[in-house]
mmCIF file of C-alpha atoms in Angstrom:
data_model
loop_
_atom_site.group_PDB
_atom_site.id
_atom_site.type_symbol
_atom_site.label_atom_id
_atom_site.label_comp_id
_atom_site.label_asym_id
_atom_site.label_seq_id
_atom_site.Cartn_x
_atom_site.Cartn_y
_atom_site.Cartn_z
ATOM 1 C CA UNK L 1 36.549 4.270 8.211
ATOM 2 C CA UNK L 2 38.316 0.819 8.005
ATOM 3 C CA UNK L 3 40.312 0.266 4.744
ATOM 4 C CA UNK L 4 38.695 -2.032 2.285
ATOM 5 C CA UNK L 5 40.821 -4.478 0.338
ATOM 6 C CA UNK L 6 39.545 -4.763 -3.194
ATOM 7 C CA UNK L 7 40.468 -8.094 -4.557
ATOM 8 C CA UNK L 8 40.374 -8.374 -8.238
ATOM 9 C CA UNK L 9 41.420 -10.309 -11.344
ATOM 10 C CA UNK L 10 41.781 -8.792 -14.704
ATOM 11 C CA UNK L 11 39.846 -11.345 -16.558
ATOM 12 C CA UNK L 12 36.698 -11.288 -14.346
ATOM 13 C CA UNK L 13 33.797 -9.794 -16.146
ATOM 14 C CA UNK L 14 31.779 -8.393 -13.395
ATOM 15 C CA UNK L 15 34.987 -6.694 -12.055
ATOM 16 C CA UNK L 16 34.678 -4.274 -15.147
ATOM 17 C CA UNK L 17 31.736 -2.625 -13.206
ATOM 18 C CA UNK L 18 33.712 -2.193 -10.094
ATOM 19 C CA UNK L 19 37.041 -1.119 -11.677
ATOM 20 C CA UNK L 20 35.154 1.641 -13.512
ATOM 21 C CA UNK L 21 32.922 3.000 -10.776
ATOM 22 C CA UNK L 22 35.289 2.699 -7.588
ATOM 23 C CA UNK L 23 36.909 6.111 -7.862
ATOM 24 C CA UNK L 24 33.550 7.757 -8.018
ATOM 25 C CA UNK L 25 32.303 5.731 -5.125
ATOM 26 C CA UNK L 26 35.400 6.282 -3.100
ATOM 27 C CA UNK L 27 35.058 10.055 -3.622
ATOM 28 C CA UNK L 28 31.347 9.986 -2.696
ATOM 29 C CA UNK L 29 31.636 7.782 0.382
ATOM 30 C CA UNK L 30 35.090 8.579 1.825
ATOM 31 C CA UNK L 31 35.995 4.781 1.688
ATOM 32 C CA UNK L 32 39.531 3.781 1.109
ATOM 33 C CA UNK L 33 40.376 0.936 -1.132
ATOM 34 C CA UNK L 34 43.563 -0.965 -1.493
ATOM 35 C CA UNK L 35 43.739 -2.519 -4.935
ATOM 36 C CA UNK L 36 44.822 -6.280 -4.600
ATOM 37 C CA UNK L 37 45.255 -8.159 -7.752
ATOM 38 C CA UNK L 38 45.168 -11.826 -7.642
ATOM 39 C CA UNK L 39 44.771 -14.944 -9.861
ATOM 40 C CA UNK L 40 41.199 -15.795 -9.763
ATOM 41 C CA UNK L 41 41.401 -18.614 -12.372
ATOM 42 C CA UNK L 42 43.893 -20.376 -10.019
ATOM 43 C CA UNK L 43 41.464 -20.196 -7.059
ATOM 44 C CA UNK L 44 38.371 -21.292 -9.243
ATOM 45 C CA UNK L 45 40.126 -24.223 -10.711
ATOM 46 C CA UNK L 46 41.455 -25.301 -7.098
ATOM 47 C CA UNK L 47 38.004 -25.031 -5.720
ATOM 48 C CA UNK L 48 36.264 -26.609 -8.981
ATOM 49 C CA UNK L 49 34.284 -23.454 -9.206
ATOM 50 C CA UNK L 50 33.466 -22.979 -13.015
ATOM 51 C CA UNK L 51 30.583 -20.640 -13.254
ATOM 52 C CA UNK L 52 30.269 -20.060 -16.969
ATOM 53 C CA UNK L 53 32.261 -22.587 -19.054
ATOM 54 C CA UNK L 54 29.739 -24.835 -20.912
ATOM 55 C CA UNK L 55 26.725 -23.022 -19.252
ATOM 56 C CA UNK L 56 25.421 -20.909 -22.108
ATOM 57 C CA UNK L 57 22.195 -19.929 -20.436
ATOM 58 C CA UNK L 58 23.968 -18.514 -17.391
ATOM 59 C CA UNK L 59 26.656 -16.966 -19.475
ATOM 60 C CA UNK L 60 24.094 -15.043 -21.646
ATOM 61 C CA UNK L 61 22.453 -13.891 -18.422
ATOM 62 C CA UNK L 62 25.787 -12.674 -17.153
ATOM 63 C CA UNK L 63 26.187 -10.386 -20.178
ATOM 64 C CA UNK L 64 22.788 -9.160 -20.164
ATOM 65 C CA UNK L 65 23.113 -8.461 -16.229
ATOM 66 C CA UNK L 66 26.359 -6.557 -16.824
ATOM 67 C CA UNK L 67 24.833 -4.462 -19.686
ATOM 68 C CA UNK L 68 21.779 -3.543 -17.618
ATOM 69 C CA UNK L 69 23.997 -2.677 -14.593
ATOM 70 C CA UNK L 70 26.624 -0.851 -16.568
ATOM 71 C CA UNK L 71 23.680 1.458 -17.955
ATOM 72 C CA UNK L 72 22.752 2.112 -14.410
ATOM 73 C CA UNK L 73 26.283 3.201 -13.620
ATOM 74 C CA UNK L 74 26.518 5.446 -16.746
ATOM 75 C CA UNK L 75 28.891 3.223 -18.745
ATOM 76 C CA UNK L 76 28.494 1.833 -22.131
ATOM 77 C CA UNK L 77 30.430 -1.314 -22.770
ATOM 78 C CA UNK L 78 30.284 -3.238 -26.019
ATOM 79 C CA UNK L 79 28.774 -6.471 -24.682
ATOM 80 C CA UNK L 80 29.815 -9.272 -24.984
ATOM 81 C CA UNK L 81 33.428 -8.411 -24.408
ATOM 82 C CA UNK L 82 36.044 -10.981 -25.617
ATOM 83 C CA UNK L 83 36.049 -13.878 -23.017
ATOM 84 C CA UNK L 84 37.695 -15.690 -21.468
ATOM 85 C CA UNK L 85 41.110 -14.012 -21.649
ATOM 86 C CA UNK L 86 44.304 -16.007 -22.859
ATOM 87 C CA UNK L 87 46.505 -13.273 -21.141
ATOM 88 C CA UNK L 88 44.895 -13.225 -17.705
ATOM 89 C CA UNK L 89 48.027 -14.229 -15.834
ATOM 90 C CA UNK L 90 50.353 -11.593 -17.573
ATOM 91 C CA UNK L 91 47.597 -9.060 -17.277
ATOM 92 C CA UNK L 92 47.488 -9.568 -13.527
ATOM 93 C CA UNK L 93 51.416 -9.723 -13.124
ATOM 94 C CA UNK L 94 51.376 -6.333 -14.759
ATOM 95 C CA UNK L 95 48.932 -4.877 -12.150
ATOM 96 C CA UNK L 96 50.983 -6.522 -9.315
ATOM 97 C CA UNK L 97 54.035 -4.528 -10.675
ATOM 98 C CA UNK L 98 51.768 -1.335 -11.156
ATOM 99 C CA UNK L 99 50.691 -1.766 -7.530
ATOM 100 C CA UNK L 100 54.354 -1.645 -6.534
ATOM 101 C CA UNK L 101 55.122 1.192 -8.677
ATOM 102 C CA UNK L 102 51.951 3.298 -8.009
ATOM 103 C CA UNK L 103 50.349 3.022 -11.242
ATOM 104 C CA UNK L 104 48.248 -0.223 -10.764
ATOM 105 C CA UNK L 105 44.882 1.246 -10.572
ATOM 106 C CA UNK L 106 45.468 3.636 -13.636
ATOM 107 C CA UNK L 107 46.588 0.511 -15.652
ATOM 108 C CA UNK L 108 43.602 -1.670 -14.447
ATOM 109 C CA UNK L 109 41.187 0.933 -15.469
ATOM 110 C CA UNK L 110 42.567 1.697 -18.889
ATOM 111 C CA UNK L 111 43.131 -2.073 -19.778
ATOM 112 C CA UNK L 112 39.361 -2.784 -18.667
ATOM 113 C CA UNK L 113 38.183 0.261 -20.696
ATOM 114 C CA UNK L 114 39.962 -1.156 -23.845
ATOM 115 C CA UNK L 115 38.762 -4.659 -23.122
ATOM 116 C CA UNK L 116 34.992 -3.718 -22.727
ATOM 117 C CA UNK L 117 34.705 -0.554 -24.807
ATOM 118 C CA UNK L 118 37.041 -1.544 -27.711
ATOM 119 C CA UNK L 119 36.916 -5.288 -27.837
ATOM 120 C CA UNK L 120 40.521 -5.656 -27.137
ATOM 121 C CA UNK L 121 41.472 -8.448 -24.868
ATOM 122 C CA UNK L 122 43.409 -7.461 -21.769
ATOM 123 C CA UNK L 123 46.902 -9.098 -21.158
ATOM 124 C CA UNK L 124 47.853 -9.044 -24.929
ATOM 125 C CA UNK L 125 48.530 -6.603 -27.501
ATOM 126 C CA UNK L 126 47.314 -4.055 -28.539
ATOM 127 C CA UNK L 127 45.600 -3.621 -25.397
ATOM 128 C CA UNK L 128 48.551 -4.382 -22.985
ATOM 129 C CA UNK L 129 51.076 -2.001 -24.796
ATOM 130 C CA UNK L 130 48.604 0.734 -25.620
ATOM 131 C CA UNK L 131 47.296 0.745 -21.984
ATOM 132 C CA UNK L 132 50.761 1.148 -20.644
ATOM 133 C CA UNK L 133 51.575 4.023 -23.065
ATOM 134 C CA UNK L 134 48.483 5.815 -22.324
ATOM 135 C CA UNK L 135 49.588 5.932 -18.506
ATOM 136 C CA UNK L 136 52.962 6.939 -19.252
ATOM 137 C CA UNK L 137 54.810 3.641 -18.840
ATOM 138 C CA UNK L 138 57.154 1.786 -21.165
ATOM 139 C CA UNK L 139 55.668 -1.396 -22.413
ATOM 140 C CA UNK L 140 58.838 -3.224 -22.952
ATOM 141 C CA UNK L 141 60.249 -2.568 -19.637
ATOM 142 C CA UNK L 142 57.060 -3.324 -17.829
ATOM 143 C CA UNK L 143 56.162 -6.521 -19.474
ATOM 144 C CA UNK L 144 59.810 -7.833 -18.929
ATOM 145 C CA UNK L 145 59.549 -7.090 -15.175
ATOM 146 C CA UNK L 146 56.102 -8.454 -15.078
ATOM 147 C CA UNK L 147 57.264 -11.796 -16.476
ATOM 148 C CA UNK L 148 60.016 -11.998 -13.894
ATOM 149 C CA UNK L 149 60.129 -14.664 -11.118
ATOM 150 C CA UNK L 150 59.624 -12.233 -8.647
ATOM 151 C CA UNK L 151 56.511 -10.718 -9.875
ATOM 152 C CA UNK L 152 55.155 -14.187 -10.722
ATOM 153 C CA UNK L 153 55.955 -15.218 -7.090
ATOM 154 C CA UNK L 154 54.248 -11.910 -5.817
ATOM 155 C CA UNK L 155 51.156 -12.569 -7.728
ATOM 156 C CA UNK L 156 51.119 -16.292 -6.353
ATOM 157 C CA UNK L 157 51.601 -14.925 -2.906
ATOM 158 C CA UNK L 158 48.613 -12.499 -3.204
ATOM 159 C CA UNK L 159 46.510 -15.402 -4.577
ATOM 160 C CA UNK L 160 47.375 -17.560 -1.541
ATOM 161 C CA UNK L 161 46.586 -14.639 0.798
ATOM 162 C CA UNK L 162 43.075 -14.021 -0.879
ATOM 163 C CA UNK L 163 42.365 -17.855 -0.636
ATOM 164 C CA UNK L 164 43.277 -17.723 3.072
ATOM 165 C CA UNK L 165 40.752 -14.891 3.640
ATOM 166 C CA UNK L 166 38.131 -16.825 1.827
ATOM 167 C CA UNK L 167 38.023 -15.084 -1.401
ATOM 168 C CA UNK L 168 36.814 -17.334 -4.188
ATOM 169 C CA UNK L 169 35.839 -14.995 -6.962
ATOM 170 C CA UNK L 170 36.460 -11.429 -8.320
ATOM 171 C CA UNK L 171 35.590 -8.876 -7.451
ATOM 172 C CA UNK L 172 35.570 -9.288 -3.591
ATOM 173 C CA UNK L 173 35.895 -6.915 -0.760
ATOM 174 C CA UNK L 174 37.563 -7.744 2.374
ATOM 175 C CA UNK L 175 36.892 -5.497 5.633
ATOM 176 C CA UNK L 176 38.611 -7.017 8.719
ATOM 177 C CA UNK L 177 37.528 -10.742 8.492
ATOM 178 C CA UNK L 178 34.326 -10.081 6.417
ATOM 179 C CA UNK L 179 34.365 -11.044 2.742
ATOM 180 C CA UNK L 180 31.774 -9.423 0.351
ATOM 181 C CA UNK L 181 31.747 -11.062 -3.097
ATOM 182 C CA UNK L 182 30.370 -9.393 -6.236
ATOM 183 C CA UNK L 183 30.184 -5.656 -7.484
ATOM 184 C CA UNK L 184 26.533 -5.780 -5.989
ATOM 185 C CA UNK L 185 28.053 -6.269 -2.471
ATOM 186 C CA UNK L 186 30.253 -3.083 -2.722
ATOM 187 C CA UNK L 187 27.620 -0.902 -0.709
ATOM 188 C CA UNK L 188 27.301 -3.686 1.869
ATOM 189 C CA UNK L 189 31.166 -3.723 2.233
ATOM 190 C CA UNK L 190 31.424 0.043 2.700
ATOM 191 C CA UNK L 191 28.489 0.007 5.211
ATOM 192 C CA UNK L 192 30.430 -2.715 7.108
ATOM 193 C CA UNK L 193 33.749 -0.622 7.013
ATOM 194 C CA UNK L 194 31.540 2.258 8.411
ATOM 195 C CA UNK L 195 30.965 0.103 11.508
ATOM 196 C CA UNK L 196 34.560 0.622 12.376
ATOM 197 C CA UNK L 197 35.611 -3.056 12.637
ATOM 198 C CA UNK H 1 3.022 -1.424 -13.204
ATOM 199 C CA UNK H 2 3.909 -4.586 -15.137
ATOM 200 C CA UNK H 3 3.243 -7.673 -13.090
ATOM 201 C CA UNK H 4 6.379 -9.531 -11.997
ATOM 202 C CA UNK H 5 6.744 -13.352 -12.112
ATOM 203 C CA UNK H 6 8.629 -14.464 -9.046
ATOM 204 C CA UNK H 7 10.123 -17.802 -9.882
ATOM 205 C CA UNK H 8 11.193 -19.811 -7.061
ATOM 206 C CA UNK H 9 12.032 -23.241 -5.683
ATOM 207 C CA UNK H 10 11.526 -24.321 -1.968
ATOM 208 C CA UNK H 11 14.954 -25.829 -1.480
ATOM 209 C CA UNK H 12 16.894 -22.680 -2.620
ATOM 210 C CA UNK H 13 18.634 -21.043 0.215
ATOM 211 C CA UNK H 14 18.760 -17.463 -1.076
ATOM 212 C CA UNK H 15 14.902 -17.553 -1.694
ATOM 213 C CA UNK H 16 14.223 -17.455 1.983
ATOM 214 C CA UNK H 17 15.236 -13.721 1.771
ATOM 215 C CA UNK H 18 12.922 -13.056 -0.925
ATOM 216 C CA UNK H 19 9.966 -15.339 0.369
ATOM 217 C CA UNK H 20 10.167 -13.454 3.752
ATOM 218 C CA UNK H 21 10.415 -9.950 2.379
ATOM 219 C CA UNK H 22 8.343 -9.908 -0.599
ATOM 220 C CA UNK H 23 4.915 -9.065 0.950
ATOM 221 C CA UNK H 24 6.560 -5.978 2.622
ATOM 222 C CA UNK H 25 8.288 -4.920 -0.648
ATOM 223 C CA UNK H 26 4.985 -5.469 -2.683
ATOM 224 C CA UNK H 27 3.119 -3.171 0.011
ATOM 225 C CA UNK H 28 5.798 -0.542 -0.137
ATOM 226 C CA UNK H 29 6.299 -0.404 -3.877
ATOM 227 C CA UNK H 30 2.885 -1.410 -5.235
ATOM 228 C CA UNK H 31 4.610 -4.160 -7.251
ATOM 229 C CA UNK H 32 2.376 -7.213 -8.074
ATOM 230 C CA UNK H 33 4.063 -10.559 -7.930
ATOM 231 C CA UNK H 34 2.845 -13.768 -9.233
ATOM 232 C CA UNK H 35 4.394 -16.614 -7.172
ATOM 233 C CA UNK H 36 5.567 -19.425 -9.633
ATOM 234 C CA UNK H 37 7.168 -22.670 -8.152
ATOM 235 C CA UNK H 38 9.502 -24.641 -10.193
ATOM 236 C CA UNK H 39 12.056 -27.356 -9.784
ATOM 237 C CA UNK H 40 15.370 -25.534 -9.746
ATOM 238 C CA UNK H 41 17.086 -28.667 -9.142
ATOM 239 C CA UNK H 42 16.009 -30.114 -12.399
ATOM 240 C CA UNK H 43 17.249 -26.943 -14.253
ATOM 241 C CA UNK H 44 20.618 -26.865 -12.407
ATOM 242 C CA UNK H 45 21.346 -30.654 -13.167
ATOM 243 C CA UNK H 46 20.225 -30.161 -16.875
ATOM 244 C CA UNK H 47 22.661 -27.085 -17.207
ATOM 245 C CA UNK H 48 25.440 -28.585 -15.206
ATOM 246 C CA UNK H 49 25.079 -25.610 -12.867
ATOM 247 C CA UNK H 50 26.256 -26.890 -9.388
ATOM 248 C CA UNK H 51 27.040 -23.859 -7.316
ATOM 249 C CA UNK H 52 27.570 -25.389 -3.910
ATOM 250 C CA UNK H 53 28.036 -29.182 -3.704
ATOM 251 C CA UNK H 54 31.665 -29.921 -3.018
ATOM 252 C CA UNK H 55 32.510 -26.149 -2.670
ATOM 253 C CA UNK H 56 33.032 -25.656 0.865
ATOM 254 C CA UNK H 57 34.439 -22.122 0.688
ATOM 255 C CA UNK H 58 31.761 -20.728 -1.318
ATOM 256 C CA UNK H 59 29.092 -22.725 0.689
ATOM 257 C CA UNK H 60 30.527 -21.000 3.884
ATOM 258 C CA UNK H 61 30.294 -17.540 2.177
ATOM 259 C CA UNK H 62 26.700 -18.368 1.094
ATOM 260 C CA UNK H 63 25.509 -18.849 4.652
ATOM 261 C CA UNK H 64 27.482 -15.676 5.926
ATOM 262 C CA UNK H 65 26.029 -13.598 3.176
ATOM 263 C CA UNK H 66 22.543 -14.925 3.899
ATOM 264 C CA UNK H 67 22.938 -14.108 7.623
ATOM 265 C CA UNK H 68 24.234 -10.608 6.924
ATOM 266 C CA UNK H 69 21.493 -9.783 4.567
ATOM 267 C CA UNK H 70 18.856 -11.308 6.622
ATOM 268 C CA UNK H 71 19.957 -9.109 9.357
ATOM 269 C CA UNK H 72 19.570 -6.152 7.238
ATOM 270 C CA UNK H 73 15.979 -7.138 6.456
ATOM 271 C CA UNK H 74 15.057 -7.707 10.172
ATOM 272 C CA UNK H 75 15.010 -11.500 9.893
ATOM 273 C CA UNK H 76 16.608 -13.869 12.437
ATOM 274 C CA UNK H 77 17.397 -17.183 10.750
ATOM 275 C CA UNK H 78 19.260 -20.001 12.240
ATOM 276 C CA UNK H 79 22.215 -20.418 10.017
ATOM 277 C CA UNK H 80 23.157 -22.776 8.519
ATOM 278 C CA UNK H 81 19.712 -24.210 7.796
ATOM 279 C CA UNK H 82 19.462 -27.870 6.761
ATOM 280 C CA UNK H 83 20.749 -28.304 3.367
ATOM 281 C CA UNK H 84 20.104 -29.606 0.617
ATOM 282 C CA UNK H 85 16.446 -30.755 1.035
ATOM 283 C CA UNK H 86 15.540 -34.285 0.497
ATOM 284 C CA UNK H 87 11.954 -33.334 -0.094
ATOM 285 C CA UNK H 88 12.454 -30.516 -2.647
ATOM 286 C CA UNK H 89 10.158 -31.987 -5.153
ATOM 287 C CA UNK H 90 7.277 -32.612 -2.952
ATOM 288 C CA UNK H 91 7.648 -29.322 -1.267
ATOM 289 C CA UNK H 92 7.271 -27.569 -4.683
ATOM 290 C CA UNK H 93 4.515 -29.989 -5.755
ATOM 291 C CA UNK H 94 2.535 -28.643 -2.626
ATOM 292 C CA UNK H 95 3.418 -25.055 -3.652
ATOM 293 C CA UNK H 96 1.984 -25.718 -7.083
ATOM 294 C CA UNK H 97 -1.201 -27.127 -5.544
ATOM 295 C CA UNK H 98 -1.439 -24.227 -3.141
ATOM 296 C CA UNK H 99 -0.938 -21.718 -6.104
ATOM 297 C CA UNK H 100 -4.177 -23.428 -7.731
ATOM 298 C CA UNK H 101 -5.995 -23.304 -4.360
ATOM 299 C CA UNK H 102 -4.958 -19.893 -3.149
ATOM 300 C CA UNK H 103 -2.814 -20.766 -0.408
ATOM 301 C CA UNK H 104 0.605 -21.166 -2.093
ATOM 302 C CA UNK H 105 2.160 -18.040 -0.835
ATOM 303 C CA UNK H 106 1.076 -18.620 2.811
ATOM 304 C CA UNK H 107 2.383 -22.292 2.656
ATOM 305 C CA UNK H 108 5.651 -21.132 1.008
ATOM 306 C CA UNK H 109 6.394 -18.517 3.761
ATOM 307 C CA UNK H 110 5.328 -20.762 6.537
ATOM 308 C CA UNK H 111 7.547 -23.630 5.492
ATOM 309 C CA UNK H 112 10.480 -21.545 4.801
ATOM 310 C CA UNK H 113 10.131 -19.972 8.291
ATOM 311 C CA UNK H 114 10.286 -23.413 9.862
ATOM 312 C CA UNK H 115 13.125 -24.435 7.644
ATOM 313 C CA UNK H 116 15.236 -21.311 8.491
ATOM 314 C CA UNK H 117 14.053 -20.407 11.878
ATOM 315 C CA UNK H 118 13.275 -23.899 13.434
ATOM 316 C CA UNK H 119 15.809 -25.995 11.522
ATOM 317 C CA UNK H 120 13.065 -28.299 10.162
ATOM 318 C CA UNK H 121 13.685 -29.298 6.475
ATOM 319 C CA UNK H 122 10.889 -28.238 4.063
ATOM 320 C CA UNK H 123 9.163 -30.973 2.127
ATOM 321 C CA UNK H 124 9.010 -33.465 4.938
ATOM 322 C CA UNK H 125 7.528 -33.810 8.313
ATOM 323 C CA UNK H 126 7.213 -32.184 10.897
ATOM 324 C CA UNK H 127 7.574 -29.012 8.657
ATOM 325 C CA UNK H 128 5.238 -30.081 5.799
ATOM 326 C CA UNK H 129 2.174 -31.263 7.928
ATOM 327 C CA UNK H 130 2.610 -28.446 10.489
ATOM 328 C CA UNK H 131 2.924 -25.710 7.857
ATOM 329 C CA UNK H 132 -0.211 -27.009 6.274
ATOM 330 C CA UNK H 133 -2.098 -27.117 9.591
ATOM 331 C CA UNK H 134 -0.786 -23.520 10.421
ATOM 332 C CA UNK H 135 -2.345 -22.213 7.200
ATOM 333 C CA UNK H 136 -5.688 -24.116 7.630
ATOM 334 C CA UNK H 137 -5.023 -27.043 5.276
ATOM 335 C CA UNK H 138 -5.563 -30.735 5.789
ATOM 336 C CA UNK H 139 -2.069 -32.368 5.425
ATOM 337 C CA UNK H 140 -3.327 -35.840 4.401
ATOM 338 C CA UNK H 141 -5.475 -34.416 1.606
ATOM 339 C CA UNK H 142 -3.011 -31.914 0.433
ATOM 340 C CA UNK H 143 -0.160 -34.369 0.193
ATOM 341 C CA UNK H 144 -2.134 -36.862 -1.515
ATOM 342 C CA UNK H 145 -3.206 -34.519 -4.241
ATOM 343 C CA UNK H 146 0.356 -32.901 -4.407
ATOM 344 C CA UNK H 147 1.728 -36.439 -5.284
ATOM 345 C CA UNK H 148 -0.753 -36.937 -8.190
ATOM 346 C CA UNK H 149 0.226 -37.278 -11.755
ATOM 347 C CA UNK H 150 -1.522 -34.026 -12.617
ATOM 348 C CA UNK H 151 0.315 -32.065 -10.005
ATOM 349 C CA UNK H 152 3.633 -33.694 -10.767
ATOM 350 C CA UNK H 153 3.086 -32.762 -14.521
ATOM 351 C CA UNK H 154 2.153 -29.151 -13.586
ATOM 352 C CA UNK H 155 5.424 -28.580 -11.838
ATOM 353 C CA UNK H 156 7.164 -30.070 -14.767
ATOM 354 C CA UNK H 157 5.300 -27.753 -17.122
ATOM 355 C CA UNK H 158 6.168 -24.786 -14.814
ATOM 356 C CA UNK H 159 9.786 -25.872 -14.813
ATOM 357 C CA UNK H 160 9.793 -26.244 -18.782
ATOM 358 C CA UNK H 161 8.318 -22.576 -18.883
ATOM 359 C CA UNK H 162 10.971 -21.303 -16.625
ATOM 360 C CA UNK H 163 13.733 -22.691 -18.714
ATOM 361 C CA UNK H 164 12.232 -21.321 -21.873
ATOM 362 C CA UNK H 165 12.437 -17.965 -20.243
ATOM 363 C CA UNK H 166 16.005 -18.311 -19.478
ATOM 364 C CA UNK H 167 15.549 -18.946 -15.663
ATOM 365 C CA UNK H 168 18.537 -20.914 -14.238
ATOM 366 C CA UNK H 169 18.380 -20.310 -10.596
ATOM 367 C CA UNK H 170 16.080 -19.279 -7.814
ATOM 368 C CA UNK H 171 14.909 -16.782 -6.984
ATOM 369 C CA UNK H 172 14.309 -15.112 -10.430
ATOM 370 C CA UNK H 173 12.199 -12.324 -11.483
ATOM 371 C CA UNK H 174 10.725 -12.170 -14.828
ATOM 372 C CA UNK H 175 9.301 -8.875 -16.220
ATOM 373 C CA UNK H 176 8.320 -9.136 -19.836
ATOM 374 C CA UNK H 177 11.366 -10.867 -21.469
ATOM 375 C CA UNK H 178 13.762 -9.695 -18.810
ATOM 376 C CA UNK H 179 15.149 -12.027 -16.110
ATOM 377 C CA UNK H 180 16.608 -10.870 -12.966
ATOM 378 C CA UNK H 181 18.565 -13.435 -10.883
ATOM 379 C CA UNK H 182 18.829 -13.339 -7.132
ATOM 380 C CA UNK H 183 17.264 -11.725 -4.127
ATOM 381 C CA UNK H 184 19.653 -8.791 -4.770
ATOM 382 C CA UNK H 185 18.047 -8.145 -8.004
ATOM 383 C CA UNK H 186 14.574 -7.722 -6.767
ATOM 384 C CA UNK H 187 14.854 -3.973 -6.697
ATOM 385 C CA UNK H 188 16.224 -3.869 -10.345
ATOM 386 C CA UNK H 189 13.283 -6.045 -11.451
ATOM 387 C CA UNK H 190 10.864 -3.598 -9.811
ATOM 388 C CA UNK H 191 12.350 -0.633 -11.482
ATOM 389 C CA UNK H 192 12.272 -2.398 -14.746
ATOM 390 C CA UNK H 193 8.534 -3.120 -14.111
ATOM 391 C CA UNK H 194 8.105 0.576 -13.467
ATOM 392 C CA UNK H 195 9.106 1.414 -16.922
ATOM 393 C CA UNK H 196 5.982 -0.173 -18.168
ATOM 394 C CA UNK H 197 7.383 -2.643 -20.471
#
């Protein structure tokens, strides 16, 4: 099956659903996912795509929708989670470093769990350091490297790559040249990957 | 099973999918739908919710997503369809009148079919008159009544009712106090209705 790029930003609310269920989905379907952090806030500002700010009705719906779908996946988040995240960039810089060093997926899941299930915003303490400790990483080292020019540039490059593919929101799934946006398009992306494109 | 209010605006692109597949879904599942036209443009302007205007990347994705999902439903639209619709209000005023007289669903499906499969914008001729003729209605009479103060007020009342429920986009499904937004939430709405709330 064609590999699927899972483009996500820590900071996206709906991505919680995908981050938490993706390992189970991968095991069940045999789909292979590459976890690709990017800065969705940069993309949305660039494209004047502001789905929730100053939109209380749509925002209230978003939380209700996430709560209902989480229940369907056997998840039990505290809704609403703290939002938006002040530490979005740092959270994703850490994810980029983790991707390079092999612990990006574990960190992403742990930081989302604390964000949605313990009301601790991702990208700042206590969530950030405790998530890193929980997966066996040294917070002082990781946070210093994550703030380096190199990692900042790597996240910016990934964001540019996502935009060039047509990604405009998180989560998105890229299969060859096809983009599928939203946790609710995960099954469509897997079906597309199964076509062997 | 609890009845489901299907809130829609002719003018919404994703509603094409729902309008075309709803009769089959109703027959398969036993779900009962009440077709409720409203003016989604009024709601979106009131809530500053502008999903596609001046957003070319998201708009391109929307058309591709509709094309893929239409294929999955066995539909064959010409994508992109003319958009946005200049005649949105009149199209929905006609639907309101049709709901009162018993031909609202047939008109909605026929006008969407011409809009998406023959590139004729809904809410203006030739689509409007030919859709009415196709379902056995007299265009001159219908259009005159649809423009009456009474029907204009009825559409405005329906729109206010939708907003009071928390509807902010089309299509939406209301089951008791729960709102499900998007063609891709139709199955969730039917499952919710099956709980007997």
